[in-house]
Coordinates of C-alpha atoms and ligand atoms in Angstrom, one line a residue:
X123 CA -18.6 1.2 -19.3
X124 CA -21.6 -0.4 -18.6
X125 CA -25.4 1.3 -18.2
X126 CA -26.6 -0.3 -15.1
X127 CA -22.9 1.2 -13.4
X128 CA -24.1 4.8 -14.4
X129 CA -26.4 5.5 -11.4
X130 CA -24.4 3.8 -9.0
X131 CA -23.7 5.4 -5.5
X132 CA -20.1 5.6 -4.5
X133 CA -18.9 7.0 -1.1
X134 CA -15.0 7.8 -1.3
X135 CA -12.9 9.1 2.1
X136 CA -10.3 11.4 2.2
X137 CA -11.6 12.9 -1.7
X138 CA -10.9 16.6 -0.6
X139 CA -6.9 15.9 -2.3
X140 CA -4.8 13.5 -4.2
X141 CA -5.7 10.2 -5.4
X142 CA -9.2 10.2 -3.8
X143 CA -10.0 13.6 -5.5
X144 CA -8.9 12.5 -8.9
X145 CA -10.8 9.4 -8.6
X146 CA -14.2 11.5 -7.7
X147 CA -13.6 13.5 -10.9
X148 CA -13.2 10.9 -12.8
X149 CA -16.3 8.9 -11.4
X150 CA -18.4 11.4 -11.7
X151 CA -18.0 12.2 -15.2
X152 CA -18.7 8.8 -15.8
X153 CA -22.1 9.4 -14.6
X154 CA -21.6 7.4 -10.8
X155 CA -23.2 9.8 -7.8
X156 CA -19.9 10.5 -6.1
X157 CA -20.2 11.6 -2.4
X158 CA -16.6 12.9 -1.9
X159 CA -15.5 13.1 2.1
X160 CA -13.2 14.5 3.5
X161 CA -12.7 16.9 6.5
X162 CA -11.2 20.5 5.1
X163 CA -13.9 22.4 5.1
X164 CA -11.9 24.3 2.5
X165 CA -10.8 21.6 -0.1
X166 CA -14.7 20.3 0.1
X167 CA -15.5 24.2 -0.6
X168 CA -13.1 24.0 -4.2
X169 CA -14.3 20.6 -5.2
X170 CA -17.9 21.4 -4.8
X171 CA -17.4 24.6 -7.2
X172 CA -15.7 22.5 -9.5
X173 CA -18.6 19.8 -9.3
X174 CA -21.0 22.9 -9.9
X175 CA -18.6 24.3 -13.2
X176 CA -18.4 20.5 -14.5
X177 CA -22.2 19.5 -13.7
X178 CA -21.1 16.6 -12.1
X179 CA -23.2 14.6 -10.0
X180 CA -20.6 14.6 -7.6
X181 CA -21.4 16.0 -3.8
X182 CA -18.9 16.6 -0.9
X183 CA -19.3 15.7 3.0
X184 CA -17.6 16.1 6.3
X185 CA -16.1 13.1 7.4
X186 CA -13.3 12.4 10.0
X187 CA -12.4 8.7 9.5
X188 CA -11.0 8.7 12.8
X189 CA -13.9 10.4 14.4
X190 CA -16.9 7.8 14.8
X191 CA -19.8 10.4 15.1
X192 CA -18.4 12.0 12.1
X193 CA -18.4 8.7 10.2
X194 CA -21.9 7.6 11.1
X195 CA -23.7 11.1 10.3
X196 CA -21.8 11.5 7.0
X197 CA -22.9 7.8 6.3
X198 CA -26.4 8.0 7.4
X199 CA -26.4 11.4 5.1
X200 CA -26.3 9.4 1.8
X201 CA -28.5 6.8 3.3
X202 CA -31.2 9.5 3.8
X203 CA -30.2 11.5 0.4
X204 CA -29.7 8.6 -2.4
X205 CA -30.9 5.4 -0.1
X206 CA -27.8 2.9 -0.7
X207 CA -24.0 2.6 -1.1
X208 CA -23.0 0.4 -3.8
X209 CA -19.2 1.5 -3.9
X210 CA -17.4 2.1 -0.9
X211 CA -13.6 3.6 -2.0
X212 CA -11.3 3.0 2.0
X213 CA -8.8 6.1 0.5
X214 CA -8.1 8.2 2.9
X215 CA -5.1 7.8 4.6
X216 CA -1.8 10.0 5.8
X217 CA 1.9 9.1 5.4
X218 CA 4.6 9.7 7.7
X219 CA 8.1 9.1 6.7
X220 CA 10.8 9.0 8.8
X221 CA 13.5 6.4 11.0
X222 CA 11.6 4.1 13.7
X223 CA 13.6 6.2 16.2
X224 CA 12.6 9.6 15.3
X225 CA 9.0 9.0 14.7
X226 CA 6.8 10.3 18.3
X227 CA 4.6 7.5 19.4
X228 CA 1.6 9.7 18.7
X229 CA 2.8 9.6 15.1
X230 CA 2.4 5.8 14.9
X231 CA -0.9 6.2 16.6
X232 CA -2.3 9.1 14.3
X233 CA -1.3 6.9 11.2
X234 CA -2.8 3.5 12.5
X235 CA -5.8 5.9 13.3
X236 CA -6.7 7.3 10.6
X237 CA -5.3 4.3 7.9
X238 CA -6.4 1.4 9.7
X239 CA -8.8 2.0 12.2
X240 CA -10.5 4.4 10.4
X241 CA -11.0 1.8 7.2
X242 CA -12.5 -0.5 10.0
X243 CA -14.5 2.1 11.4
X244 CA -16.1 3.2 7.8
X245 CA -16.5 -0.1 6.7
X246 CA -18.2 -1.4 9.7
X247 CA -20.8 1.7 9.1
X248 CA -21.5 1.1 5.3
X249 CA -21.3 -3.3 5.5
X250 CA -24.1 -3.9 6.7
X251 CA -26.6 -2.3 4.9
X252 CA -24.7 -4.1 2.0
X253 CA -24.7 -7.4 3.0
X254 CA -28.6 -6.6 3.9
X255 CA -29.0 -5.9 0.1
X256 CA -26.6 -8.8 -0.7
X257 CA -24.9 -6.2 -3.0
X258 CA -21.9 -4.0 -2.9
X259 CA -17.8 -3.6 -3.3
X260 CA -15.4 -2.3 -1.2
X261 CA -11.9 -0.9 -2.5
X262 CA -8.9 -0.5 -0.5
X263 CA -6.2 1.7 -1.1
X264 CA -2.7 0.1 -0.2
X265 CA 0.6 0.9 -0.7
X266 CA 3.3 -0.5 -3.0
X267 CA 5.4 -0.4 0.8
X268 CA 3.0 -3.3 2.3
X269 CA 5.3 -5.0 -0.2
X270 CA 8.4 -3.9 0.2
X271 CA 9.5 -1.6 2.6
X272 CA 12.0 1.6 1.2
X273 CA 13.9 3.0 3.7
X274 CA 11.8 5.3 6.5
X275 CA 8.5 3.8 5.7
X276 CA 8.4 0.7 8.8
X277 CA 5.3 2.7 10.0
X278 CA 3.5 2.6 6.8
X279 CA 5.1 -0.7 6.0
X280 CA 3.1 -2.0 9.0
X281 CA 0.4 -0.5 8.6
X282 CA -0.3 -1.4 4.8
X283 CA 0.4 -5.2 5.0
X284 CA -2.3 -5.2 7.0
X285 CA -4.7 -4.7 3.9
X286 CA -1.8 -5.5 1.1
X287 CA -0.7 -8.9 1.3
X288 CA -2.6 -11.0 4.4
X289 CA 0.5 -13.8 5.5
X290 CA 3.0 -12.7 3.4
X291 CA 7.0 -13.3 5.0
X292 CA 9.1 -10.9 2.6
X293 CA 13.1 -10.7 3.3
X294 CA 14.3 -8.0 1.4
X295 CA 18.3 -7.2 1.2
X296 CA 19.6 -3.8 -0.2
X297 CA 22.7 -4.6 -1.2
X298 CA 26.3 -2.9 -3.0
X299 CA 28.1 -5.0 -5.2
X300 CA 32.2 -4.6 -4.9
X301 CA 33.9 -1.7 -6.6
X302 CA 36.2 -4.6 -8.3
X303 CA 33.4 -7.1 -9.5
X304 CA 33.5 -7.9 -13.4
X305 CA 29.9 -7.7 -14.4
X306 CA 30.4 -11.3 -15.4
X307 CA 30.6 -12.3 -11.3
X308 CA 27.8 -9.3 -10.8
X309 CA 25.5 -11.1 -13.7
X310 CA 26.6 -14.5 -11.8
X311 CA 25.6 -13.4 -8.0
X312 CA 22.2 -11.9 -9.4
X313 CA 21.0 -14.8 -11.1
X314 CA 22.2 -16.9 -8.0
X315 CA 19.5 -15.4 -6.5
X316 CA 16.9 -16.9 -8.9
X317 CA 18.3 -20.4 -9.3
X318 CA 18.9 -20.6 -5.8
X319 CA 15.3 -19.6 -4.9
X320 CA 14.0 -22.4 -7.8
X321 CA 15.8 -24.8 -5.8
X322 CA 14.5 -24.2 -2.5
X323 CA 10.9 -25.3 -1.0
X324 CA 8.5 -22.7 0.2
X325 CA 9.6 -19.3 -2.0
X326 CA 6.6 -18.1 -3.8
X327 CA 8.5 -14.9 -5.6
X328 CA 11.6 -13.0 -6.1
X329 CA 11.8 -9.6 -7.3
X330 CA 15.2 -7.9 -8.3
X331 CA 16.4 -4.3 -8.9
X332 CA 19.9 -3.6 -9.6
X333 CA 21.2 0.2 -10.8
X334 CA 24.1 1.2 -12.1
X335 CA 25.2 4.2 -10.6
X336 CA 28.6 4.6 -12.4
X337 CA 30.0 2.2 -14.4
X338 CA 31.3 -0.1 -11.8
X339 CA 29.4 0.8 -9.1
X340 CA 26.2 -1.5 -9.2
X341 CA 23.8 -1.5 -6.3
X342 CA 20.1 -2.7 -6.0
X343 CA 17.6 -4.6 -3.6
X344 CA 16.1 -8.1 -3.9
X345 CA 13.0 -9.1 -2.3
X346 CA 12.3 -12.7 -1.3
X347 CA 8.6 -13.8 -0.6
X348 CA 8.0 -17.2 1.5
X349 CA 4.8 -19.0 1.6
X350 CA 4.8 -19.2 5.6
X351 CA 7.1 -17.7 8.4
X352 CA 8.6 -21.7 8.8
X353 CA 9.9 -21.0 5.0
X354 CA 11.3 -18.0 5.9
X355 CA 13.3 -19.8 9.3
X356 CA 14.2 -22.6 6.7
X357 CA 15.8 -20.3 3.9
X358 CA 18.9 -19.4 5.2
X359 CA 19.5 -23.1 7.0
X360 CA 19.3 -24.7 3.5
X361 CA 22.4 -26.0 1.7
X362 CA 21.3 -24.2 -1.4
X363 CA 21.8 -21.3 -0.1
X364 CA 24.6 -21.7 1.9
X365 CA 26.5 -22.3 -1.4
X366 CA 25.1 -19.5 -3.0
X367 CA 26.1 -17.4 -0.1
X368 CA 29.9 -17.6 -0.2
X369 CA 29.7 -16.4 -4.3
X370 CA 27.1 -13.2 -2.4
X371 CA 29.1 -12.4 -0.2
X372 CA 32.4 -12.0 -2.1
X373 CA 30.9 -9.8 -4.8
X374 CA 29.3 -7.9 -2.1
X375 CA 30.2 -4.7 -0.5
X376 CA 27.6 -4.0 2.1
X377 CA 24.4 -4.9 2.3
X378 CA 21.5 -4.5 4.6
X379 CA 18.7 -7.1 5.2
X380 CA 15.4 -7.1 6.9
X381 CA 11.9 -9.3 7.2
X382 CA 8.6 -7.8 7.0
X383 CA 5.8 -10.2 8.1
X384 CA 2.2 -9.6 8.8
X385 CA -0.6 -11.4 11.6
Ligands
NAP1807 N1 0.5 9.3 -3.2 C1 1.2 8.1 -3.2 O1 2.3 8.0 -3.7 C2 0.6 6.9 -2.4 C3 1.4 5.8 -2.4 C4 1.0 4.7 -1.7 C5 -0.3 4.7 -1.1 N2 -1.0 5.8 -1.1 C6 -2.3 5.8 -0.4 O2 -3.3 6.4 -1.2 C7 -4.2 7.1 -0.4 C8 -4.3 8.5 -0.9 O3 -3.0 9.1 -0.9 P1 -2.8 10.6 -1.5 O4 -1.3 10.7 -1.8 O5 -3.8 10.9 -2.6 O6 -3.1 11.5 -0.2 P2 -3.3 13.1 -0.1 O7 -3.1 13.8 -1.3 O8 -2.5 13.5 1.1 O9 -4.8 13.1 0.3 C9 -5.2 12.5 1.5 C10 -6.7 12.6 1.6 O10 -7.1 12.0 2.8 C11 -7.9 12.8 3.6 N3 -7.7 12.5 5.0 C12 -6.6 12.5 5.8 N4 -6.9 12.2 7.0 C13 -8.2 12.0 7.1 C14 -9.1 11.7 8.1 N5 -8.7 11.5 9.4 N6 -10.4 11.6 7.8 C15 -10.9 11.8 6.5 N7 -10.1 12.1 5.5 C16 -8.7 12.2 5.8 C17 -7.4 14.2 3.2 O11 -8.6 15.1 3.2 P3 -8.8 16.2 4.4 O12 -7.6 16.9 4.6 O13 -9.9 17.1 3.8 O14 -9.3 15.4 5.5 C18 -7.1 14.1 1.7 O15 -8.3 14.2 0.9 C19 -3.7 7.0 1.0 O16 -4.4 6.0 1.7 C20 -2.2 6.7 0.9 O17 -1.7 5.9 2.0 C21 -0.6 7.0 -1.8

């Protein structure tokens, strides 16, 4: 690590827990001036008397990243106390799992809140003093589901790809293969999915995951990523894939397929 990073001032939300915690520790003992928000007066309580037991020049302060008094007194706090941000970690965030349908609307609000709004709102307090100095980085935290989407995660899905992937089209398919399929056809339908995806204009990447759960019983997920939305309307239209289609959907037993596109 390098000497001119050791007095750096780094401002991380939602550091009371979790990832954003660990990172302050870690920080910290490498010498950066951590100022650790978060809003639990509690959790900020344990991490300052661990800060105190470690000697690390790591600080806590309240900070509701939905909440934009909170956000500008907290920020204007480390202005006064070490006169700059250089590293600004956008960590804190909230998940809620659960099926589009059974999710309250106030749910979808609270999470679009507090992990998108709120990165706006702390950002928008902390840029431009940087930009003033001409000096500064900002991390976001993201989430492997701004990618591809598991079950129950649409909310955070949609929230994510804000930050994760900026005009990304992903089609993703959870499939089952067949009880009867040899795993010569399985092998064959799998790397259809690649050849078939070399062949046609405007894929950028394909991922593939396939499980065995018993012996004969293999199921899995693919994910298809398109350089534009008019790639994605073109896919399933093209010849290539019509032909690869009718080998799919013999060795297939179910399968389940959706888009995920962001702005
Ligand atoms: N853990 C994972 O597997 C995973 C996977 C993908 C992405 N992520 C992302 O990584 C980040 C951290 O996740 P984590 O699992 O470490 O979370 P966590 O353990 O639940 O900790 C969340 C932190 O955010 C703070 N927080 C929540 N709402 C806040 C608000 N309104 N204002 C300020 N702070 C707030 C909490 O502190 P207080 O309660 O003190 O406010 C806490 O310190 C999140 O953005 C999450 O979406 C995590």
């Amino acid at each position: 690590m390098k000497d001119d990073r050791k007095t750096q001032t780094v401002l991380i939300t939602g550091a009371t827990d979790g990832l954003g915690k660990a990172a302050a520790v870690l920080l910290a003992e490498h010498r950066y001036r951590v100022f650790a928000a978060g809003r639990s007066a509690e959790k900020r309580e344990q991490l300052d008397a661990l800060a105190k037991q470690k000697n690390l020049p790591l600080k806590t302060l309240e900070m509701d990243v939905c909440d934009d008094a909170s956000v500008q007194k907290a920020v204007s706090a480390i202005y006064q106390e070490a006169g700059q941000i250089d590293v600004l970690i956008n960590n804190a965030g909230l998940v809620y799992v659960g099926a589009v349908e059974d999710l309250r609307l106030e749910d979808w609000r609270r999470q679009f809140e507090t992990n998108f709004f709120g990165v706006i709102r702390v950002t928008q307090a902390v840029l431009p003093k940087m930009r003033e100095r001409r000096a500064g980085r900002i991390l976001m935290m993201s989430s492997v589901s701004g990618f591809v989407t598991p079950p129950l995660h649409a909310r955070s899905a949609a929230e994510q790809n804000r930050f994760g992937q900026p005009k990304t089209v992903l089609h993703v398919v959870v499939y089952k293969f067949r009880d009867n399929v040899s795993n010569y056809d399985r092998e064959r339908a799998i790397n259809g999915i690649k050849d078939m995806a070399g062949k046609i204009p405007g894929i950028k990447n394909v991922w593939i995951k396939t499980a065995r759960n018993q012996i004969k019983d293999f199921s899995g997920v693919y994910a298809i990523e398109f350089t534009s939305a008019e790639a994605a309307a073109d896919y399933s239209e093209s010849p290539v894939h019509e032909a690869w289609s009718k080998t799919w959907q013999e060795q297939r037993e179910n399968s389940l397929s959706f888009q995920v596109t962001n702005p």
